[in-house]
Backbone as XML, in Angstrom:
<?xml version="1.0"?>
<chain id="A" units="angstrom">
  <residue number="1" name="MET">
    <atom name="N" x="-37.832" y="41.746" z="-16.305"/>
    <atom name="CA" x="-37.418" y="41.852" z="-17.694"/>
    <atom name="C" x="-38.631" y="41.596" z="-18.588"/>
  </residue>
  <residue number="2" name="PRO">
    <atom name="N" x="-38.871" y="42.458" z="-19.584"/>
    <atom name="CA" x="-40.005" y="42.240" z="-20.494"/>
    <atom name="C" x="-39.755" y="41.052" z="-21.412"/>
  </residue>
  <residue number="3" name="ARG">
    <atom name="N" x="-40.835" y="40.387" z="-21.790"/>
    <atom name="CA" x="-40.730" y="39.246" z="-22.695"/>
    <atom name="C" x="-40.702" y="39.740" z="-24.134"/>
  </residue>
  <residue number="4" name="THR">
    <atom name="N" x="-39.885" y="39.086" z="-24.957"/>
    <atom name="CA" x="-39.771" y="39.449" z="-26.368"/>
    <atom name="C" x="-39.966" y="38.204" z="-27.227"/>
  </residue>
  <residue number="5" name="VAL">
    <atom name="N" x="-40.209" y="38.417" z="-28.493"/>
    <atom name="CA" x="-40.291" y="37.324" z="-29.458"/>
    <atom name="C" x="-38.901" y="37.139" z="-30.051"/>
  </residue>
  <residue number="6" name="SER">
    <atom name="N" x="-38.362" y="35.947" z="-29.884"/>
    <atom name="CA" x="-37.051" y="35.651" z="-30.431"/>
    <atom name="C" x="-37.190" y="35.269" z="-31.902"/>
  </residue>
  <residue number="7" name="ILE">
    <atom name="N" x="-36.346" y="35.816" z="-32.737"/>
    <atom name="CA" x="-36.396" y="35.523" z="-34.170"/>
    <atom name="C" x="-35.187" y="34.661" z="-34.532"/>
  </residue>
  <residue number="8" name="GLY">
    <atom name="N" x="-35.462" y="33.487" z="-35.079"/>
    <atom name="CA" x="-34.400" y="32.611" z="-35.553"/>
    <atom name="C" x="-33.822" y="31.667" z="-34.517"/>
  </residue>
  <residue number="9" name="CYS">
    <atom name="N" x="-34.271" y="31.713" z="-33.285"/>
    <atom name="CA" x="-33.757" y="30.818" z="-32.256"/>
    <atom name="C" x="-34.453" y="29.463" z="-32.368"/>
  </residue>
  <residue number="10" name="GLN">
    <atom name="N" x="-33.682" y="28.389" z="-32.529"/>
    <atom name="CA" x="-34.221" y="27.048" z="-32.667"/>
    <atom name="C" x="-34.093" y="26.242" z="-31.381"/>
  </residue>
  <residue number="11" name="ASP">
    <atom name="N" x="-33.536" y="26.826" z="-30.348"/>
    <atom name="CA" x="-33.269" y="26.125" z="-29.093"/>
    <atom name="C" x="-34.331" y="26.495" z="-28.062"/>
  </residue>
  <residue number="12" name="PHE">
    <atom name="N" x="-35.247" y="25.533" z="-27.802"/>
    <atom name="CA" x="-36.361" y="25.816" z="-26.893"/>
    <atom name="C" x="-35.867" y="26.140" z="-25.483"/>
  </residue>
  <residue number="13" name="GLU">
    <atom name="N" x="-34.803" y="25.498" z="-25.039"/>
    <atom name="CA" x="-34.266" y="25.773" z="-23.703"/>
    <atom name="C" x="-33.816" y="27.232" z="-23.590"/>
  </residue>
  <residue number="14" name="LYS">
    <atom name="N" x="-33.153" y="27.741" z="-24.619"/>
    <atom name="CA" x="-32.719" y="29.146" z="-24.604"/>
    <atom name="C" x="-33.917" y="30.081" z="-24.571"/>
  </residue>
  <residue number="15" name="LEU">
    <atom name="N" x="-34.980" y="29.725" z="-25.295"/>
    <atom name="CA" x="-36.190" y="30.553" z="-25.268"/>
    <atom name="C" x="-36.741" y="30.648" z="-23.852"/>
  </residue>
  <residue number="16" name="ARG">
    <atom name="N" x="-36.761" y="29.518" z="-23.136"/>
    <atom name="CA" x="-37.285" y="29.496" z="-21.770"/>
    <atom name="C" x="-36.379" y="30.280" z="-20.819"/>
  </residue>
  <residue number="17" name="VAL">
    <atom name="N" x="-35.075" y="30.061" z="-20.930"/>
    <atom name="CA" x="-34.119" y="30.726" z="-20.038"/>
    <atom name="C" x="-34.151" y="32.240" z="-20.240"/>
  </residue>
  <residue number="18" name="ARG">
    <atom name="N" x="-34.280" y="32.661" z="-21.501"/>
    <atom name="CA" x="-34.305" y="34.093" z="-21.822"/>
    <atom name="C" x="-35.685" y="34.722" z="-21.646"/>
  </residue>
  <residue number="19" name="ASN">
    <atom name="N" x="-36.678" y="33.902" z="-21.270"/>
    <atom name="CA" x="-38.048" y="34.369" z="-21.056"/>
    <atom name="C" x="-38.658" y="34.956" z="-22.328"/>
  </residue>
  <residue number="20" name="ASN">
    <atom name="N" x="-38.324" y="34.330" z="-23.485"/>
    <atom name="CA" x="-38.877" y="34.764" z="-24.769"/>
    <atom name="C" x="-40.208" y="34.076" z="-25.034"/>
  </residue>
  <residue number="21" name="PHE">
    <atom name="N" x="-41.020" y="34.691" z="-25.893"/>
    <atom name="CA" x="-42.233" y="34.053" z="-26.389"/>
    <atom name="C" x="-41.846" y="33.056" z="-27.471"/>
  </residue>
  <residue number="22" name="TYR">
    <atom name="N" x="-42.619" y="31.986" z="-27.590"/>
    <atom name="CA" x="-42.473" y="31.046" z="-28.698"/>
    <atom name="C" x="-43.706" y="31.189" z="-29.570"/>
  </residue>
  <residue number="23" name="VAL">
    <atom name="N" x="-43.528" y="31.434" z="-30.846"/>
    <atom name="CA" x="-44.644" y="31.585" z="-31.773"/>
    <atom name="C" x="-44.616" y="30.397" z="-32.731"/>
  </residue>
  <residue number="24" name="ASP">
    <atom name="N" x="-45.628" y="29.534" z="-32.619"/>
    <atom name="CA" x="-45.720" y="28.356" z="-33.490"/>
    <atom name="C" x="-46.384" y="28.761" z="-34.798"/>
  </residue>
  <residue number="25" name="LYS">
    <atom name="N" x="-45.634" y="28.676" z="-35.897"/>
    <atom name="CA" x="-46.135" y="29.093" z="-37.209"/>
    <atom name="C" x="-46.574" y="27.904" z="-38.060"/>
  </residue>
  <residue number="26" name="THR">
    <atom name="N" x="-46.702" y="26.731" z="-37.446"/>
    <atom name="CA" x="-47.059" y="25.521" z="-38.188"/>
    <atom name="C" x="-48.367" y="25.687" z="-38.947"/>
  </residue>
  <residue number="27" name="ALA">
    <atom name="N" x="-49.348" y="26.330" z="-38.370"/>
    <atom name="CA" x="-50.656" y="26.490" z="-39.009"/>
    <atom name="C" x="-50.576" y="27.337" z="-40.281"/>
  </residue>
  <residue number="28" name="PHE">
    <atom name="N" x="-49.549" y="28.162" z="-40.419"/>
    <atom name="CA" x="-49.409" y="29.007" z="-41.601"/>
    <atom name="C" x="-48.917" y="28.231" z="-42.824"/>
  </residue>
  <residue number="29" name="ILE">
    <atom name="N" x="-48.293" y="27.086" z="-42.621"/>
    <atom name="CA" x="-47.720" y="26.332" z="-43.741"/>
    <atom name="C" x="-48.798" y="25.843" z="-44.699"/>
  </residue>
  <residue number="30" name="PRO">
    <atom name="N" x="-49.841" y="25.092" z="-44.245"/>
    <atom name="CA" x="-50.883" y="24.678" z="-45.192"/>
    <atom name="C" x="-51.629" y="25.863" z="-45.806"/>
  </residue>
  <residue number="31" name="ALA">
    <atom name="N" x="-51.856" y="26.904" z="-45.029"/>
    <atom name="CA" x="-52.581" y="28.074" z="-45.538"/>
    <atom name="C" x="-51.802" y="28.733" z="-46.669"/>
  </residue>
  <residue number="32" name="SER">
    <atom name="N" x="-50.493" y="28.822" z="-46.528"/>
    <atom name="CA" x="-49.702" y="29.458" z="-47.577"/>
    <atom name="C" x="-49.651" y="28.591" z="-48.831"/>
  </residue>
  <residue number="33" name="ASN">
    <atom name="N" x="-49.661" y="27.279" z="-48.668"/>
    <atom name="CA" x="-49.661" y="26.378" z="-49.822"/>
    <atom name="C" x="-51.000" y="26.421" z="-50.556"/>
  </residue>
  <residue number="34" name="GLU">
    <atom name="N" x="-52.090" y="26.468" z="-49.819"/>
    <atom name="CA" x="-53.418" y="26.479" z="-50.423"/>
    <atom name="C" x="-53.686" y="27.772" z="-51.192"/>
  </residue>
  <residue number="35" name="GLU">
    <atom name="N" x="-53.186" y="28.863" z="-50.698"/>
    <atom name="CA" x="-53.438" y="30.166" z="-51.303"/>
    <atom name="C" x="-52.405" y="30.513" z="-52.375"/>
  </residue>
  <residue number="36" name="ASN">
    <atom name="N" x="-51.470" y="29.588" z="-52.633"/>
    <atom name="CA" x="-50.401" y="29.838" z="-53.591"/>
    <atom name="C" x="-49.664" y="31.129" z="-53.238"/>
  </residue>
  <residue number="37" name="SER">
    <atom name="N" x="-49.448" y="31.294" z="-51.953"/>
    <atom name="CA" x="-48.825" y="32.504" z="-51.421"/>
    <atom name="C" x="-47.311" y="32.460" z="-51.604"/>
  </residue>
  <residue number="38" name="HIS">
    <atom name="N" x="-46.693" y="33.625" z="-51.578"/>
    <atom name="CA" x="-45.250" y="33.725" z="-51.668"/>
    <atom name="C" x="-44.678" y="34.194" z="-50.338"/>
  </residue>
  <residue number="39" name="ALA">
    <atom name="N" x="-45.334" y="33.818" z="-49.247"/>
    <atom name="CA" x="-44.871" y="34.224" z="-47.925"/>
    <atom name="C" x="-43.565" y="33.525" z="-47.598"/>
  </residue>
  <residue number="40" name="CYS">
    <atom name="N" x="-42.691" y="34.223" z="-46.920"/>
    <atom name="CA" x="-41.408" y="33.658" z="-46.518"/>
    <atom name="C" x="-41.390" y="33.550" z="-45.003"/>
  </residue>
  <residue number="41" name="MET">
    <atom name="N" x="-41.231" y="32.327" z="-44.511"/>
    <atom name="CA" x="-41.166" y="32.106" z="-43.069"/>
    <atom name="C" x="-39.836" y="31.454" z="-42.750"/>
  </residue>
  <residue number="42" name="GLY">
    <atom name="N" x="-39.201" y="31.908" z="-41.687"/>
    <atom name="CA" x="-37.934" y="31.299" z="-41.263"/>
    <atom name="C" x="-38.179" y="29.987" z="-40.557"/>
  </residue>
  <residue number="43" name="ILE">
    <atom name="N" x="-38.032" y="28.908" z="-41.263"/>
    <atom name="CA" x="-38.272" y="27.578" z="-40.677"/>
    <atom name="C" x="-36.983" y="26.802" z="-40.715"/>
  </residue>
</chain>
Protein backbone atom coordinates (compact mmCIF):
# COMPACT_ATOMS: atom_id res chain seq x y z
CA MET A 1 0.00 0.00 0.00
CA PRO A 2 1.42 3.44 -0.90
CA ARG A 3 2.01 5.93 1.89
CA THR A 4 -0.09 9.10 1.94
CA VAL A 5 -0.15 12.31 3.94
CA SER A 6 -3.11 12.32 6.27
CA ILE A 7 -4.88 15.67 6.58
CA GLY A 8 -6.57 16.52 9.87
CA CYS A 9 -5.74 13.30 11.72
CA GLN A 10 -4.67 14.05 15.31
CA ASP A 11 -4.22 10.42 16.37
CA PHE A 12 -0.59 9.32 15.99
CA GLU A 13 -1.51 5.64 16.45
CA LYS A 14 -3.92 5.82 13.49
CA LEU A 15 -1.21 7.45 11.38
CA ARG A 16 1.13 4.54 12.14
CA VAL A 17 -1.50 1.84 11.60
CA ARG A 18 -2.59 3.39 8.29
CA ASN A 19 1.06 3.82 7.21
CA ASN A 20 0.56 7.58 6.69
CA PHE A 21 3.30 10.20 6.68
CA TYR A 22 3.41 12.64 9.59
CA VAL A 23 4.33 16.20 8.64
CA ASP A 24 5.44 18.36 11.58
CA LYS A 25 4.49 21.97 10.81
CA THR A 26 5.77 23.39 14.11
CA ALA A 27 8.64 25.24 12.40
CA PHE A 28 6.14 27.16 10.24
CA ILE A 29 4.45 28.82 13.24
CA PRO A 30 7.26 31.28 14.19
CA ALA A 31 8.02 31.94 10.52
CA SER A 32 4.42 32.89 9.80
CA ASN A 33 4.30 35.19 12.84
CA GLU A 34 7.57 36.93 11.95
CA GLU A 35 6.54 37.55 8.35
CA ASN A 36 3.07 38.79 9.35
CA SER A 37 1.76 36.09 7.06
CA HIS A 38 -1.88 35.13 6.63
CA ALA A 39 -1.15 31.43 6.19
CA CYS A 40 -3.79 29.05 7.46
CA MET A 41 -2.59 25.79 8.99
CA GLY A 42 -4.84 23.12 10.45
CA ILE A 43 -3.57 22.88 14.01
